[in-house]
Amino acid sequence: MQVKEYEQFNETSYQTKLDNGLTVTMLPKAGFHKTYAVFTTNYGSIDNTFVPAGGSELHRYPDGIAHFLEHKMFEKADHDAFQTFGKYGASANAFTSFTRTSYLFSATRNLRENLETLLDFVQDPYFTAKTVEKEKGIIGQEIEMYNDDPSWRLYFGMIGNLYPNHPLQYDIAGTTDSIAKITADDLYAAYRTFYHPENMTLFIVGKLNPDEVLDWINTNQAKKHFDAFQPIERKLPATAIDGHDIIPYRMIDMPVNRAKTVVGVKGLAPIEAGLPALKYRAGVNILLELLFGDTSQNYLKLYDQGVIDDTFGYDFELQNDFNFLTFSGETDQPAQFDAAIIAGLENWSSAVDGQEDLLAMVKKEMIGRVVFMANSLESIANRYDQRLFGHTTLFDEPATIASLTLADIQAIARQLLTSQAISEYQIQPATKG
Amino acid sequence: MQVQLAKGVQLTTVTSHQFKTNQIIVNFRAPIQRDEITKRALITNLLETSSADYPDQRALAHALAAMYGAAFGAGVSRKGPTHSLQLAITVPNERYLETDQPLTASAIQFLQNIIYRPLVHDGQFDQATFDRQVINLKASIDSVADDKQYYAAQKLNEALFADQPAQQIPSYGVTEDLADLNATDLYAYYQRILARDQIDIIVVGDVDVADVTTRWRSVGFTDRPTDQLAPFYQHKNLGHYVEVQEHQALSQAKLNLGYDLPVFYRDEHYYAALVFNELFGGSPLSKLFMNVREKASLAYYASSSLDTFRGVMKVQAGIDGKNHDQVLQIIDDQLTAIKNGDFTDDLVDQVKLGLINDFESSLDSQRTFAIQALIDDLTHREVSDEVWLQQIQAVTREQIQAVAQLVTLNNGFFLNGGVA
């Protein structure tokens, strides 16, 4: 086991790769009652075109298949994994993102039984035509629920603008039409391709003894057979590096009281995985704080003018194959909101150049936030992403933040904030008829 | 540890090495009055964005960033017949940072500045800040209705408490009250809060209790006129079902149900009611989840929750509008099943374990200690963790059935989808 001490934070991480390829990371937290474990496969909603395990040709699968598979993993021939977790007092859940599917539980008791339940249910697929059909009703309602959520529609509207030829634009759950096509065979094909231990990670944080837990995991895994791992071939469409495929503006009507708008910026350059990605994310977050954070001049000016209010927010989404910024809010004047944000982005240098003092303060703030996240098992676990950030944890972030200079921030801004990468999407209140 | 700083002013300090941050909460509590709710919400917004020392958000944000990104927020909430206005700040513990800054002392000073040195000129809140926050509060109340789950829950609340306006409206106020407010009267009302509201100060973390106590004592709190508020509001049982329907252009319909359930926090039926709720609709093992969602595939969510400070239970489900009658029937059947004892002992054991897991997990959140201290101060029904666990374990099938017998469906709000 690789042991990494974070002396400043009085934390230690333990990491190892099992014989079957599974990467296990543990972070014990003294004084905590609960243990939180996340079992993740590097397989998400964008991976809808791939060569199925044992096959030789690319196949296009229905949108929403990764999420559908996530739902169906819980159901077995004679029981439901939720019931088993229930028997051991754990709270279990799962989620699918663009690039990952994660299964998790949290429990204050019966750690070994719950851990074995997690490993066993994810490593034992059971799909039949009947159970697949039944799930379509439930997921159909989930899709309908998100359809009525203006924030969700706004976010996916923007992604559709930035990635018009990319599966990123499709709702993670798919559509009622796409999931109607999913079969048990499709689920098995996806499962066999992406759920090999080599493509998975297990992260456990909280009340735990690393040696003991690793022992349990080894014993459990030794009982199971896995075929040799075949490298996964997935296909994602190329997106234009000059941004010419970006849709600059779209608008829809919804039954809302106030208009909502989002300005997006597509990251046109690929980001190197590992520590560089961790540093890039920190750098972009500092840049955003300097430009539109509540410590910035822009923020106060726009707030006092009533262009933005407390609903204003921004986000940076960074994954292996894509990255983009969003700035969103509710407003009575969406055009004015968008224009103000775009002006702030295009004139970034006036908010960044010479701001050494502000940079020092923002870095302090970001390092403090790491201390905040250290209190939360969920934050520590969800921050971990082996495929994107390598073997780093939350506690590697402060050193990364501290190392960033104003020149680094300027370099990021010059490269990221280009006019051709900017887009707008608005939701206008439907006229009541 | 608890110290009374004046009549109706409590300081509770919880020392713990578990967390890497220190948290300070100041809670102002008063009997809920229909006409004061919106005022209190607006004051929260004013305090959160300005003060004499930090006149605008940027100055305020700089002060927080300088304390290593201290998290500061203000909010309002309702508990039974009481309304709370709360300010909270959390700072990293200095020992995990390369700094000599006394962050906890700075955070206490910051909160005291916010509370006792608001941005005021000539006996009124700063006019420009007041005007801006009136606009923002109106906008944020209006857009709550865009969250249809929240909207449906609020409409149910209106129906469920039709006899009591202070219970009907949201704890964050209503827009029609905003027009009547002005910066002078609101400041006078704030002075009343400072002089008359019950105050709870809660400090959680690895802190020096003596130092914290000295810093709060120095404020010089004065006695409050009363030091005990009524903790419970008794919902009036209608005895029969009344449903309100509304139509909007939505993909998914919402069915929200309100029940009378006269069980109150830590009274004789309380622990059995917690187990009953978990069994009925409070968990993924529950009857509602299993039957409405898993068996009939009629919903993505279908769950129940208790309000043991008002004596009600609520059910919420997101469904296809055409299945309204079927869903209503299945929900009713689940209640009948529990009344009749149609559930296994295994399931009871499992939902108890789930409740215990939630309880023990909550001890890993710094906020839990403040929430519990506030409830204890309101109800004076404190129990140890051990007693809580014993009480849950001791709940019997008969007690669960007895709670189910106390449940009466009163109100429904059905937000139907389709073309408006």
XYZ file of C-alpha atoms in Angstrom, chain A:
433
model
C 0.000 0.000 0.000
C 1.178 3.499 -0.820
C 0.862 5.712 2.237
C 0.712 9.477 1.865
C 0.848 11.741 4.910
C -0.634 15.205 4.778
C 0.981 16.597 7.912
C -0.582 20.048 7.767
C -4.055 18.524 7.821
C -3.306 15.568 10.055
C -4.665 13.205 7.383
C -3.245 10.104 5.693
C -4.289 8.378 2.485
C -3.670 4.726 1.614
C -3.725 3.468 -1.926
C -3.169 0.191 -3.708
C -3.989 -1.618 -6.921
C -5.362 -5.132 -6.511
C -4.259 -8.066 -8.665
C -7.489 -7.841 -10.639
C -6.766 -4.189 -11.521
C -9.064 -2.418 -9.061
C -7.607 0.751 -7.512
C -8.506 1.106 -3.824
C -7.997 4.357 -1.897
C -8.731 4.769 1.810
C -8.742 7.824 4.028
C -9.459 7.165 7.719
C -11.091 10.049 9.634
C -10.581 10.032 13.385
C -13.640 10.796 15.492
C -16.147 10.100 12.706
C -19.066 7.683 13.205
C -19.735 7.022 9.575
C -17.918 5.388 6.674
C -18.617 6.442 3.123
C -17.617 4.220 0.197
C -17.889 4.949 -3.524
C -17.383 2.317 -6.212
C -16.917 4.034 -9.567
C -16.562 2.968 -13.176
C -15.130 5.271 -15.790
C -18.273 5.083 -17.845
C -20.802 7.863 -18.229
C -23.547 9.280 -20.403
C -21.195 10.398 -23.186
C -19.882 6.867 -23.769
C -22.650 5.742 -26.109
C -20.402 4.561 -28.965
C -17.895 1.848 -28.145
C -16.578 -1.562 -29.126
C -18.387 -4.039 -26.854
C -16.124 -6.427 -24.931
C -15.342 -9.437 -27.136
C -16.453 -7.562 -30.252
C -14.416 -5.789 -32.884
C -16.648 -3.039 -34.228
C -17.932 0.235 -32.885
C -21.584 0.144 -31.999
C -23.919 3.044 -31.241
C -26.028 2.404 -28.104
C -29.197 4.289 -27.096
C -28.723 7.535 -25.157
C -29.165 7.101 -21.430
C -27.806 3.548 -21.327
C -25.157 4.191 -18.627
C -27.817 5.679 -16.343
C -30.283 2.888 -17.145
C -27.622 0.333 -16.274
C -27.015 2.136 -12.979
C -30.728 1.776 -12.085
C -30.824 -1.877 -13.065
C -27.701 -2.921 -11.147
C -29.682 -2.843 -7.905
C -32.191 -5.483 -8.958
C -31.224 -9.151 -8.688
C -33.037 -12.413 -9.368
C -34.320 -12.822 -5.825
C -33.625 -9.533 -4.088
C -32.813 -5.866 -4.427
C -29.457 -4.484 -3.264
C -31.317 -1.697 -1.433
C -32.848 -4.398 0.769
C -29.461 -5.884 1.599
C -28.083 -2.481 2.512
C -31.240 -1.949 4.525
C -30.612 -5.141 6.428
C -27.209 -3.799 7.464
C -28.482 -0.302 8.216
C -26.689 1.465 5.376
C -27.968 4.273 3.240
C -27.185 3.489 -0.402
C -27.388 5.414 -3.638
C -25.914 5.753 -7.110
C -25.441 8.449 -9.712
C -24.378 8.773 -13.308
C -22.502 11.774 -14.665
C -21.153 12.575 -18.127
C -18.087 10.417 -17.553
C -18.650 8.263 -14.489
C -21.121 5.917 -12.810
C -20.798 5.663 -9.036
C -22.414 3.353 -6.495
C -22.154 4.330 -2.869
C -23.237 3.700 0.653
C -22.756 5.332 3.997
C -23.045 3.422 7.240
C -22.161 3.764 10.899
C -22.279 0.015 11.522
C -21.598 -3.312 9.757
C -18.867 -1.883 7.532
C -17.641 -5.262 6.306
C -21.109 -6.517 5.366
C -21.959 -3.271 3.616
C -18.678 -3.176 1.721
C -19.215 -6.743 0.543
C -22.762 -5.854 -0.476
C -21.436 -2.949 -2.544
C -18.786 -5.052 -4.290
C -21.125 -7.997 -4.816
C -24.092 -6.181 -6.260
C -22.018 -4.125 -8.690
C -20.035 -7.190 -9.755
C -23.063 -9.409 -10.353
C -25.187 -8.196 -13.269
C -28.728 -9.504 -13.657
C -30.912 -8.144 -16.431
C -34.030 -9.638 -17.982
C -36.420 -8.335 -20.618
C -39.100 -8.040 -17.957
C -37.109 -6.034 -15.408
C -35.750 -3.778 -18.140
C -39.269 -2.976 -19.351
C -40.463 -2.191 -15.835
C -37.680 0.339 -15.254
C -38.737 2.370 -18.298
C -41.733 3.749 -16.408
C -39.659 4.917 -13.441
C -36.893 6.486 -15.523
C -39.558 7.988 -17.780
C -40.912 9.870 -14.745
C -37.388 10.933 -13.784
C -36.875 12.375 -17.276
C -40.231 14.192 -17.094
C -39.301 15.659 -13.718
C -36.054 17.097 -15.090
C -37.898 18.381 -18.168
C -39.893 20.675 -15.888
C -36.815 21.911 -14.053
C -35.793 25.251 -15.615
C -32.246 25.138 -14.173
C -31.672 21.722 -15.719
C -33.075 22.870 -19.065
C -30.880 25.953 -18.964
C -27.747 23.919 -18.303
C -28.432 21.382 -21.041
C -29.504 24.135 -23.403
C -26.080 25.674 -23.024
C -24.304 22.363 -23.461
C -26.287 21.886 -26.679
C -24.961 25.246 -27.856
C -21.349 24.443 -27.023
C -21.354 20.792 -28.151
C -23.946 20.499 -30.924
C -22.323 17.349 -32.371
C -21.361 15.641 -29.149
C -23.252 13.196 -26.871
C -22.619 15.621 -23.996
C -25.700 17.534 -25.137
C -28.044 14.633 -24.372
C -29.713 14.380 -21.008
C -27.807 11.907 -18.823
C -31.000 9.829 -18.455
C -31.670 9.899 -22.213
C -35.147 10.547 -23.611
C -38.350 8.524 -23.323
C -37.755 7.502 -26.965
C -34.111 6.496 -26.540
C -34.648 4.441 -23.374
C -37.555 2.641 -25.043
C -34.938 0.987 -27.302
C -32.702 -0.299 -24.485
C -32.585 -4.110 -24.157
C -31.129 -6.495 -21.590
C -28.471 -7.459 -24.170
C -27.401 -3.819 -24.489
C -27.000 -3.616 -20.726
C -24.881 -6.763 -20.640
C -22.688 -5.429 -23.463
C -22.120 -2.144 -21.631
C -21.558 -3.941 -18.368
C -18.928 -6.337 -19.755
C -17.111 -3.488 -21.454
C -16.906 -0.970 -18.637
C -17.277 -2.797 -15.317
C -13.948 -4.575 -15.344
C -11.999 -3.850 -12.093
C -9.223 -2.314 -14.190
C -11.673 0.422 -15.253
C -12.956 0.979 -11.706
C -11.957 2.603 -8.433
C -13.083 2.144 -4.852
C -12.736 5.091 -2.471
C -13.488 4.644 1.244
C -13.366 7.445 3.792
C -14.384 7.825 7.444
C -14.353 5.371 10.319
C -12.059 2.576 9.091
C -8.870 0.626 9.671
C -6.987 0.470 6.333
C -5.264 -2.904 6.840
C -8.422 -4.596 8.002
C -10.554 -3.121 5.217
C -8.040 -4.037 2.527
C -8.025 -7.559 3.848
C -11.813 -7.791 3.525
C -11.677 -6.441 -0.013
C -8.918 -8.865 -1.069
C -10.819 -11.815 0.367
C -13.968 -10.755 -1.465
C -12.247 -10.138 -4.797
C -10.237 -13.380 -4.665
C -13.508 -15.326 -4.885
C -14.407 -13.795 -8.240
C -13.119 -14.427 -11.715
C -12.490 -11.639 -14.194
C -11.353 -12.092 -17.791
C -8.138 -10.368 -18.832
C -8.790 -6.678 -19.323
C -9.145 -5.517 -22.925
C -8.412 -1.817 -23.410
C -11.688 0.008 -24.000
C -12.297 1.616 -27.373
C -14.806 4.446 -27.121
C -15.524 6.975 -29.792
C -16.329 10.591 -29.211
C -16.894 12.949 -32.111
C -14.181 15.546 -32.585
C -15.289 19.031 -31.664
C -13.957 21.969 -33.664
C -10.795 23.364 -32.061
C -11.557 26.828 -33.415
C -15.086 26.692 -31.963
C -16.844 27.244 -35.319
C -19.485 24.611 -34.518
C -20.695 26.500 -31.430
C -24.273 27.809 -31.633
C -23.941 31.419 -30.413
C -27.516 31.929 -29.166
C -30.792 30.102 -28.522
C -33.907 30.845 -26.509
C -36.927 28.846 -25.314
C -40.187 29.604 -23.498
C -41.160 27.893 -20.242
C -43.875 28.508 -17.644
C -41.550 30.432 -15.290
C -42.052 33.722 -13.474
C -38.638 35.148 -14.241
C -36.306 34.792 -17.171
C -33.176 32.730 -16.688
C -30.056 33.078 -18.737
C -26.654 31.463 -19.084
C -23.447 32.528 -20.783
C -21.136 29.641 -21.620
C -17.490 29.449 -22.648
C -16.178 26.289 -24.247
C -12.621 25.272 -23.386
C -11.107 24.696 -26.799
C -7.781 23.220 -25.682
C -7.459 19.744 -24.185
C -6.208 19.537 -20.597
C -3.552 17.033 -19.542
C -4.779 14.592 -16.876
C -3.137 14.253 -13.458
C -1.570 17.078 -11.478
C -1.757 19.505 -14.450
C -5.562 19.065 -14.475
C -5.747 19.711 -10.724
C -3.668 22.861 -11.173
C -5.725 23.983 -14.168
C -8.987 23.656 -12.268
C -7.592 25.679 -9.352
C -6.285 28.315 -11.778
C -9.625 28.661 -13.560
C -11.452 28.941 -10.247
C -9.107 31.726 -9.159
C -9.650 33.480 -12.482
C -13.428 33.244 -12.058
C -13.215 34.664 -8.554
C -11.107 37.595 -9.794
C -13.558 38.255 -12.635
C -16.980 37.690 -11.071
C -16.526 36.500 -7.490
C -18.100 38.467 -4.668
C -14.674 39.966 -3.913
C -14.474 41.434 -7.452
C -15.239 44.932 -8.690
C -17.442 43.520 -11.486
C -19.692 41.730 -9.033
C -20.397 44.781 -6.897
C -20.981 47.018 -9.932
C -23.413 44.595 -11.573
C -25.169 43.843 -8.297
C -25.680 47.524 -7.510
C -26.966 48.110 -11.042
C -29.466 45.283 -10.525
C -28.058 43.354 -13.495
C -27.259 40.379 -11.254
C -28.663 39.392 -7.876
C -28.212 36.586 -5.356
C -29.215 34.016 -7.972
C -26.027 34.727 -9.933
C -23.557 31.861 -10.019
C -20.795 30.382 -12.133
C -19.296 26.969 -12.586
C -16.340 25.298 -14.243
C -16.885 21.762 -15.500
C -13.630 19.943 -16.213
C -13.464 16.372 -17.515
C -10.929 14.394 -19.512
C -12.509 15.097 -22.860
C -14.079 18.503 -22.411
C -14.275 21.566 -20.221
C -16.527 24.599 -20.141
C -17.589 27.577 -18.037
C -21.134 28.679 -17.266
C -22.385 31.962 -15.780
C -26.070 31.934 -14.966
C -28.771 33.777 -13.104
C -32.356 34.922 -13.011
C -33.015 38.354 -14.426
C -35.711 40.551 -15.923
C -33.194 41.724 -18.523
C -31.415 38.678 -19.950
C -29.830 40.574 -22.840
C -28.311 43.082 -20.454
C -27.088 40.282 -18.162
C -25.418 38.423 -21.043
C -23.828 41.597 -22.413
C -22.366 42.457 -19.001
C -20.889 38.987 -18.531
C -19.460 38.878 -22.040
C -17.922 42.340 -21.579
C -16.371 41.162 -18.300
C -14.925 38.096 -20.026
C -13.565 39.999 -23.002
C -12.008 42.643 -20.750
C -10.601 40.102 -18.319
C -7.223 41.779 -18.170
C -8.605 44.866 -16.412
C -9.796 42.652 -13.546
C -6.640 40.524 -13.402
C -3.570 42.591 -14.324
C -1.706 43.961 -11.317
C -4.098 42.333 -8.816
C -1.404 40.606 -6.729
C -3.104 41.536 -3.443
C -6.487 40.280 -4.530
C -4.871 37.090 -5.832
C -3.248 36.492 -2.439
C -6.610 36.919 -0.733
C -8.443 34.642 -3.167
C -5.790 31.952 -2.684
C -6.248 32.220 1.074
C -9.994 31.804 0.606
C -9.556 28.739 -1.612
C -7.131 27.073 0.805
C -9.609 27.734 3.619
C -12.317 26.014 1.565
C -10.211 22.856 1.443
C -10.226 22.849 5.264
C -14.041 23.128 5.104
C -14.307 20.157 2.761
C -12.083 18.124 5.080
C -15.105 17.934 7.429
C -17.244 16.181 4.864
C -16.707 12.549 3.910
C -18.840 13.080 0.818
C -16.730 16.058 -0.333
C -13.484 14.159 0.143
C -14.811 11.152 -1.769
C -16.513 13.049 -4.568
C -13.429 15.178 -5.141
C -11.509 12.032 -6.031
C -11.321 11.220 -9.755
C -8.499 8.917 -10.714
C -8.947 9.159 -14.468
C -8.830 12.966 -14.374
C -6.587 13.836 -11.448
C -4.494 10.673 -11.013
C -3.635 9.595 -7.497
C -4.365 12.946 -5.870
C -6.845 13.709 -3.107
C -8.439 16.853 -1.711
C -5.390 17.374 0.491
C -3.097 17.811 -2.519
C -5.049 20.904 -3.529
C -3.653 23.535 -1.105
C -0.072 23.141 -2.388
C -1.393 23.401 -5.941
C -3.345 26.552 -5.146
C -0.358 28.099 -3.364
C 1.877 27.498 -6.397
C -0.245 29.533 -8.817
C 1.043 32.976 -9.844
C -0.660 35.891 -11.527
C 1.226 34.986 -14.711
C -0.344 31.503 -14.578
C -3.803 33.037 -14.245
C -3.169 35.423 -17.140
C -1.969 32.547 -19.325
C -5.149 30.595 -18.580
C -7.352 33.614 -19.326
C -5.633 34.375 -22.634
C -6.136 30.835 -23.820
C -9.624 30.139 -22.375
C -11.532 33.403 -22.782
C -11.728 33.724 -26.534
C -14.724 35.421 -28.151
C -15.437 32.584 -30.591
C -15.892 30.168 -27.641
C -18.735 32.204 -26.039
C -22.436 31.369 -26.296
C -25.789 32.434 -24.768
C -28.960 30.501 -23.893
C -32.105 31.980 -22.371
C -35.392 30.807 -20.887
C -38.145 33.381 -21.225
C -41.418 33.276 -19.283
C -44.152 31.870 -21.539
C -46.962 34.349 -22.079
C -49.875 33.095 -20.072
C -52.702 32.249 -22.424
